[in-house]
Coordinates of C-alpha atoms in Angstrom, one line a residue:
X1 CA -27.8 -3.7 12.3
X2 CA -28.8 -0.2 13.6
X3 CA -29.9 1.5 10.3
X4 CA -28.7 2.9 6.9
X5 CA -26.1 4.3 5.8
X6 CA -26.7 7.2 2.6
X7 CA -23.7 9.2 1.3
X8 CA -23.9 11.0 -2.1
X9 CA -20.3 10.8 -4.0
X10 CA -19.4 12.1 -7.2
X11 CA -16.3 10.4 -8.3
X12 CA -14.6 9.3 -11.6
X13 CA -13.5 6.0 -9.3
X14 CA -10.5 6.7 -9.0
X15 CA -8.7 10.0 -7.7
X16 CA -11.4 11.7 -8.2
X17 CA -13.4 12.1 -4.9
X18 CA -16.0 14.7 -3.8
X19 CA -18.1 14.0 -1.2
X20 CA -21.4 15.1 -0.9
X21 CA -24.6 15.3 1.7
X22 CA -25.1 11.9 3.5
X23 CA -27.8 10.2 6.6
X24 CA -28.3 7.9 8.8
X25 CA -32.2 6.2 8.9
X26 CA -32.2 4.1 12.1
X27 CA -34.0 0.8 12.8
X28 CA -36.8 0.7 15.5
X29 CA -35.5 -1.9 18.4
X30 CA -38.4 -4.4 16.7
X31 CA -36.6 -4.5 13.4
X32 CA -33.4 -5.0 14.6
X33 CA -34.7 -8.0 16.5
X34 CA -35.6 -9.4 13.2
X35 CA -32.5 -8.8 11.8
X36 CA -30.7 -10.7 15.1
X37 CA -32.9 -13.6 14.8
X38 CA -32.2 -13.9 10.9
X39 CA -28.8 -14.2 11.9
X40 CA -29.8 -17.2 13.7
X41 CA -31.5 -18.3 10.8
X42 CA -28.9 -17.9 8.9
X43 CA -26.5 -20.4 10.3
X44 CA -28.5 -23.3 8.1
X45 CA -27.7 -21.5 5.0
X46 CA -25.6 -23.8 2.7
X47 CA -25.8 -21.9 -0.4
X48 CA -25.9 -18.3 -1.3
X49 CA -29.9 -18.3 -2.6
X50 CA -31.4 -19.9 0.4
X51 CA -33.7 -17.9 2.7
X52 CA -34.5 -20.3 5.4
X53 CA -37.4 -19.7 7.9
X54 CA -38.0 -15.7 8.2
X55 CA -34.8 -14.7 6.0
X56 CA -37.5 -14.2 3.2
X57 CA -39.5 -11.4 4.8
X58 CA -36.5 -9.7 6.5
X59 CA -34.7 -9.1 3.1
X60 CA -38.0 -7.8 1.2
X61 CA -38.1 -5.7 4.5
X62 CA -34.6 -4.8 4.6
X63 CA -35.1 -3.8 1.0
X64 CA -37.8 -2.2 0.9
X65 CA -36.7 0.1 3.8
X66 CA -33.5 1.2 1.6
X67 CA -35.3 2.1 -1.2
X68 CA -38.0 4.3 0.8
X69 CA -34.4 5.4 2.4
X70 CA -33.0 6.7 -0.8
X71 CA -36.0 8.2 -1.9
X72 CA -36.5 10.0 1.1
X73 CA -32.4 11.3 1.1
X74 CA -33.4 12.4 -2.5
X75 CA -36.2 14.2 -1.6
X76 CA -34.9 16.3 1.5
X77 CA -31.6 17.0 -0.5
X78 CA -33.7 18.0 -3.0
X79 CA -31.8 16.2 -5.8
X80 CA -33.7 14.3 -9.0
X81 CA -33.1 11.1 -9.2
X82 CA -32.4 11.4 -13.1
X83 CA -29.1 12.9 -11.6
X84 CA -27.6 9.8 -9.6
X85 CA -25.9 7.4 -12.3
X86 CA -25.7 4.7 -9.9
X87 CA -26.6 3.1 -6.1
X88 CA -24.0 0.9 -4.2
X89 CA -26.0 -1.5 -2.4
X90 CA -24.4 -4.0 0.4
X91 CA -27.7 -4.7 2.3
X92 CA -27.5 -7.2 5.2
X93 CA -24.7 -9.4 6.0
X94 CA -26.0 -12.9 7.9
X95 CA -23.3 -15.0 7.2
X96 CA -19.8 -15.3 6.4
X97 CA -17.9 -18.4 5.7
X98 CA -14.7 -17.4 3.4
X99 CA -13.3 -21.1 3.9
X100 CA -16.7 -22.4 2.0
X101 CA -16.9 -19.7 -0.2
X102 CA -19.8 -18.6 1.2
X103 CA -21.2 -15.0 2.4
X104 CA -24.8 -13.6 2.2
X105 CA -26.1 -10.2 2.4
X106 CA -29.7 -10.1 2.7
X107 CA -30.8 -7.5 -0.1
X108 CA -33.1 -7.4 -3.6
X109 CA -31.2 -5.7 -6.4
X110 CA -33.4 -6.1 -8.4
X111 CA -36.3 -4.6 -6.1
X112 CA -34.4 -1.4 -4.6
X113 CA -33.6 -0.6 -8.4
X114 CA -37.5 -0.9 -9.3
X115 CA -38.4 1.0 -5.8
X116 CA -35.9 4.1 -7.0
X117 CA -35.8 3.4 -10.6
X118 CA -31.6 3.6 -10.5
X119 CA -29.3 1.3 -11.5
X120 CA -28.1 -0.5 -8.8
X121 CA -24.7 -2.4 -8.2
X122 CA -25.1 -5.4 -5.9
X123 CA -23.4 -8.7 -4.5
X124 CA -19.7 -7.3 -4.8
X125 CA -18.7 -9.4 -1.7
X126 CA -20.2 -12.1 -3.6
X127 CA -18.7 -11.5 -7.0
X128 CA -15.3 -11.1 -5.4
X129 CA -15.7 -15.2 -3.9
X130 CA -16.4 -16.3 -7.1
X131 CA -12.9 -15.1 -8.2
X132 CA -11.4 -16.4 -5.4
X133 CA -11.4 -14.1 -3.2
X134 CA -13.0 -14.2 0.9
X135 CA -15.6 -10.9 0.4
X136 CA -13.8 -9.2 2.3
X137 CA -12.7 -6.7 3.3
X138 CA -13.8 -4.5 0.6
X139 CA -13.2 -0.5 1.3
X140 CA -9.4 -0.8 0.4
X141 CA -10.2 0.7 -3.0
X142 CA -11.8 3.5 -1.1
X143 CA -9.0 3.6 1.8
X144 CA -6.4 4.1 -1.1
X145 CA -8.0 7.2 -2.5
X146 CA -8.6 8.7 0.5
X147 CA -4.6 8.0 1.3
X148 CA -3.6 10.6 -1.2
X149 CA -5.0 13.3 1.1
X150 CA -3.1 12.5 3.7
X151 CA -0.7 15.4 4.3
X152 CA 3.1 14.2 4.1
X153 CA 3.8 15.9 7.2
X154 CA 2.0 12.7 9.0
X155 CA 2.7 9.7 6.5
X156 CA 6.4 10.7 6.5
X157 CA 6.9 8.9 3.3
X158 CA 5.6 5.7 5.4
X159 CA 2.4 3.1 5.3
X160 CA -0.4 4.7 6.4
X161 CA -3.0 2.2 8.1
X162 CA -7.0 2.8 7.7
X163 CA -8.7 0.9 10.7
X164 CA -12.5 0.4 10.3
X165 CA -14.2 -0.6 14.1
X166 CA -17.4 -2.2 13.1
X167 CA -18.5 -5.3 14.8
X168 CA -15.9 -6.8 13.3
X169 CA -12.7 -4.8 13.3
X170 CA -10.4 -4.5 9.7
X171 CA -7.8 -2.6 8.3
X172 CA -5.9 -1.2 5.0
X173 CA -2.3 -1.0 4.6
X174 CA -1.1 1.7 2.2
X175 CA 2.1 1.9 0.7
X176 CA 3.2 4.2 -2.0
X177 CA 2.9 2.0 -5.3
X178 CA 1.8 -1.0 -4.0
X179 CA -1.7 -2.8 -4.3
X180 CA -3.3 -2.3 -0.8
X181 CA -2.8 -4.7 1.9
X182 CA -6.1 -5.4 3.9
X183 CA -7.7 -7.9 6.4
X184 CA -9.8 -8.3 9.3
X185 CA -7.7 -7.9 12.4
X186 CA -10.6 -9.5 15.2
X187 CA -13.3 -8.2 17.0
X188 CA -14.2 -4.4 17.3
X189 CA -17.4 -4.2 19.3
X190 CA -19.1 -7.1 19.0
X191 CA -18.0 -8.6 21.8
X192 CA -18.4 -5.8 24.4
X193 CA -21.7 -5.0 23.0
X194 CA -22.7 -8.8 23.6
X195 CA -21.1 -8.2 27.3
X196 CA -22.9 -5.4 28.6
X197 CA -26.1 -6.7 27.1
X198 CA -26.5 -9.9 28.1
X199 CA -24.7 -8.3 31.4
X200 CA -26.3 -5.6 32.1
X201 CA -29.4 -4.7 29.2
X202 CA -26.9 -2.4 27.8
X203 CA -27.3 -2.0 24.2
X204 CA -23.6 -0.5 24.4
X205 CA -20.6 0.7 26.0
X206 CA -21.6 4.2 25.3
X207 CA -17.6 6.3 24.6
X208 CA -15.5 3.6 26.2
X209 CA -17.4 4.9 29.8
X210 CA -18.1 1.5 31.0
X211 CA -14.7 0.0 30.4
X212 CA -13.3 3.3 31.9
X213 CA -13.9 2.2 35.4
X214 CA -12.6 -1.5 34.8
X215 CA -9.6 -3.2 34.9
X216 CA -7.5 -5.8 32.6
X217 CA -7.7 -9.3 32.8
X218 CA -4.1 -10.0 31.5
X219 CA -4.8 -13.6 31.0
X220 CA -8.0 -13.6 29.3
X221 CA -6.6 -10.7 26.9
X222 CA -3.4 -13.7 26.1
X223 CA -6.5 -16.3 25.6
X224 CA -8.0 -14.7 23.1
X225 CA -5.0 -13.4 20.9
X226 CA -3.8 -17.1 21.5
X227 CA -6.5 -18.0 18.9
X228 CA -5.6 -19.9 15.9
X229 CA -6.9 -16.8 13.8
X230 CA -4.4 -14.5 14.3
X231 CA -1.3 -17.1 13.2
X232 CA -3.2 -17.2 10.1
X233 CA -1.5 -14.8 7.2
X234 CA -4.1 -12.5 5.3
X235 CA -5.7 -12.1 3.2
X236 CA -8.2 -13.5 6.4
X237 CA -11.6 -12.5 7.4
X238 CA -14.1 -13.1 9.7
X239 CA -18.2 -14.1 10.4
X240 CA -19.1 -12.5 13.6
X241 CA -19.6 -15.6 15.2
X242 CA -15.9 -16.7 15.3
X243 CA -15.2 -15.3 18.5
X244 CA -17.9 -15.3 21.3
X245 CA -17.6 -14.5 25.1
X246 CA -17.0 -18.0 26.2
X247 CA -13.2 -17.3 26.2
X248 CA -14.3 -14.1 28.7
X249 CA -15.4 -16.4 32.0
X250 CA -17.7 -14.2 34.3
X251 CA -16.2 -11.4 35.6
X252 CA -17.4 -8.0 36.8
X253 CA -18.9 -5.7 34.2
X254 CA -16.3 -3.0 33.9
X255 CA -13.2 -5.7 34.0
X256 CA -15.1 -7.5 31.1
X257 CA -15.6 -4.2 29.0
X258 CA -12.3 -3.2 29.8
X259 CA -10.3 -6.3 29.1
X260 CA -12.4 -6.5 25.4
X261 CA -11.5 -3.2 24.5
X262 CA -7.7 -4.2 25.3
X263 CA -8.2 -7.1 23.2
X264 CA -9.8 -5.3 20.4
X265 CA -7.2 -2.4 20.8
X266 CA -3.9 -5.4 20.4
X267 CA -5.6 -7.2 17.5
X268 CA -5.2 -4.1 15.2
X269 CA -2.1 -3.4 16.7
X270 CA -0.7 -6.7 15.7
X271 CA -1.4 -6.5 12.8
X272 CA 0.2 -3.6 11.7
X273 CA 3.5 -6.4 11.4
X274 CA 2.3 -6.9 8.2
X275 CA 3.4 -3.5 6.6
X276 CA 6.2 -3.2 4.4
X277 CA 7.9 -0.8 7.1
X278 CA 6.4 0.7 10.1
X279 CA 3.3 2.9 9.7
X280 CA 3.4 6.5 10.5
X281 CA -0.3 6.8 11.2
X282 CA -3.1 4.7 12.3
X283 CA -6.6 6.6 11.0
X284 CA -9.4 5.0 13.2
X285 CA -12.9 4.8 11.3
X286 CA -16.5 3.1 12.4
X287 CA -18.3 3.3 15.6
X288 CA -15.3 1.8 17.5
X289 CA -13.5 5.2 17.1
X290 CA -15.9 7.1 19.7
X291 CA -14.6 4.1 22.4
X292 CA -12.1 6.4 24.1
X293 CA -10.6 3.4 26.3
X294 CA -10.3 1.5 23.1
X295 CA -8.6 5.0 21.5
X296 CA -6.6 4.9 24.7
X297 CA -5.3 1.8 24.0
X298 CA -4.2 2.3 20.3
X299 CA -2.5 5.8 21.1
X300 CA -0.5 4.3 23.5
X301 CA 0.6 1.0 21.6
X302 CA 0.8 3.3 18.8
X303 CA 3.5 5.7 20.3
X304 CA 6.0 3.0 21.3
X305 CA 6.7 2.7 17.4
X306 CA 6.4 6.5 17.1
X307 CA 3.9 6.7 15.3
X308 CA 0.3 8.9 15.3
X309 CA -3.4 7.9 15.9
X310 CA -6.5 10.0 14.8
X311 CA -9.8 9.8 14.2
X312 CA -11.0 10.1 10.7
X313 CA -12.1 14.0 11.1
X314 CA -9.1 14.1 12.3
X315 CA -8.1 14.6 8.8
X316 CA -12.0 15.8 7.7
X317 CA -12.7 12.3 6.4
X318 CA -16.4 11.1 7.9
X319 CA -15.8 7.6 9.9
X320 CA -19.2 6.9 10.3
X321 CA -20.1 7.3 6.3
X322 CA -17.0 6.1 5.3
X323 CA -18.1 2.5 4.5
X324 CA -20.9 4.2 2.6
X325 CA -19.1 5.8 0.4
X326 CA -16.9 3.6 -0.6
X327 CA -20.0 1.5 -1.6
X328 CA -20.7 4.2 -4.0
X329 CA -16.9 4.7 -4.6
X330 CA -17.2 0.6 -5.4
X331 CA -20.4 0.9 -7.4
X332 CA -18.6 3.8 -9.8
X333 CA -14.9 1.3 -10.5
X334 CA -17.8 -1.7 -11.2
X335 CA -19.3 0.6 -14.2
X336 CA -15.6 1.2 -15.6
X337 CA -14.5 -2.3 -14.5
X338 CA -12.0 -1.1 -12.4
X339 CA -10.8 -3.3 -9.9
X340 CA -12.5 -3.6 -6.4
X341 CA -10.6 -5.8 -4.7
X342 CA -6.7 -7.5 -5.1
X343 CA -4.8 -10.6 -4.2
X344 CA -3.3 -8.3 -1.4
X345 CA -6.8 -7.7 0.3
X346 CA -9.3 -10.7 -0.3
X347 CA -7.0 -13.5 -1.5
X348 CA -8.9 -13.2 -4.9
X349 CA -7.0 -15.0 -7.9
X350 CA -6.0 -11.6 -9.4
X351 CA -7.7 -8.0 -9.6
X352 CA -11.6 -8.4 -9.5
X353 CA -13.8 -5.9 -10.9
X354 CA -17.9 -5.8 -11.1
X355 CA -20.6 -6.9 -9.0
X356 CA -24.6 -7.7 -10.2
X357 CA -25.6 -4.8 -12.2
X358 CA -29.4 -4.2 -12.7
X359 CA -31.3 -1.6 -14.3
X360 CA -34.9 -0.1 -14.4
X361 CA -36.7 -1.5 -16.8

């Protein structure tokens, strides 16, 4: 909820990868408030068209912000827009319900396509449901080309794993010749950005600082990775709200921060029991990665199976823009009716292709 994401990729969708000038266009604070009340909003949703209350505004907002967006990237890259074949658009996720079939992201196709006159490819999380699937998570495709870079010298011949730290924390399990295996794994910084606001007026734990100084609450760390969530086989995802700070009690700032990094740090871990064989490498991506306590955590847990951690430029990948290019890596394989997503990392009923495709008129 902090801004947009623009990365320029030219890409045949499959190996082909060559990555090009990308942004970031922030949100003013009185935006994102809108966007955190929607989400409240949101909750009354019961099927995928309904705007209840504000949701109506916010997404022509929201809409109308990405397409000023890209034609602003355009413009200072200096780049026609007769050039770019096609924009991935996720827009806003305010809900996600895979057990009813149900996730929204707030976002106008059709109106961003108008705004830049580009084709745009839309509602892939929503196309994906449809087949059966849960919506997510949805850069696997992406992960798996990127895994092909991966000098041998670190995979070893062995799964690599690509861990996303959003909000919500996911990751992608590659295997030579296999389909990819990917799920959410729990929170990534959700909940510590919920702590040291509502504890402190802290928007976030700015590089892990806060937790730093704190120590782990062993018991509350086994309390939350006691939830029925994580018994669950994936394909699984998650909606933000699954897991709140009610399991967290009240204790000192630091000890909170510092006990949800440790939880956000094991989830991932644990999950890496669902690779075919023991991964050589764990390649951290999303905001999560700059959380050097949660880092911290990972390296150690990481070494007691020998095996590596680095961040995405570890490796001259870009883990902030990564998500946004694989939208654009997504938007390319919908064209060609590749598949975006497998059985292996939404559940779908088989390999699912496409999302809502409109075009200037």
């Amino acid at each position: 909820m902090d801004g947009i994401d623009i990365a320029l990729l030219e890409t045949d969708g499959r190996a082909e990868v060559r990555r090009g000038p990308s942004d970031f266009m922030p949100y003013e604070t009185a935006f994102r408030r809108q966007i955190e009340a929607g989400l409240e909003d949101a909750k009354s949703i019961r099927t995928r068209d309904q705007r209840p209350r504000e949701l109506t505004a916010v997404e022509k907002e929201l809409t109308k912000r990405h397409g000023d967006a890209v034609l602003k990237f355009l413009s200072d890259c200096k780049i026609s827009k007769d050039d770019i074949d096609i924009i991935g658009f996720h827009g806003q996720t305010v809900l996600h319900r895979p057990l009813e079939g149900l996730t929204v992201q707030l976002g106008d196709g059709k109106m961003l396509t108008e705004m830049t006159g580009i084709p745009v490819v839309y509602d892939m999380r929503a196309n994906d449901m449809i087949h059966g699937g849960q919506g997510a998570p949805l850069v696997p495709a992406y992960h798996q080309a990127l895994a092909a870079r991966v000098p041998f010298e670190l995979s070893k011949g062995k799964p690599v794993v690509f861990v996303n730290i959003g909000g919500i924390s996911n990751i992608t399990i590659i295997s030579d010749g296999e389909d990819p295996i990917a799920f959410d794994t729990g929170p990534g910084n959700t909940l510590i950005d919920q702590w040291v606001s509502d504890k402190a007026g802290i928007a976030y734990d700015a590089g892990g600082s806060i937790a730093s100084e704190g120590q782990i609450i062993a018991n509350i760390v086994t309390r939350y990775l006691a939830k029925p969530f994580f018994d669950l086989k994936p394909p699984k995802s998650l909606d933000r709200n699954d897991f709140t700070l009610a399991d967290l009690g009240d204790p000192e700032l630091a000890d909170g921060a510092r006990t949800l990094a440790r939880v956000t740090a094991e989830a991932i871990l644990m999950a890496g029991a669902y690779a075919p064989d023991k991964p050589s490498l764990w390649i951290i991506c999303g905001g999560g990665r700059k959380n050097t306590t949660i880092m911290k955590d990972l390296a150690e847990g990481a070494a007691t199976i020998r095996a590596s951690v680095v961040v995405a430029e570890d490796l001259e990948f870009n883990g902030d823009l990564m998500e946004a290019e694989a939208w654009a890596y997504l938007a390319v394989r919908a064209l060609d009716g590749l598949p975006l997503t497998w059985p292996t990392t939404t559940g779908c009923n088989a390999p699912v292709s496409g999302g809502v495709l409109v075009k200037p008129f």
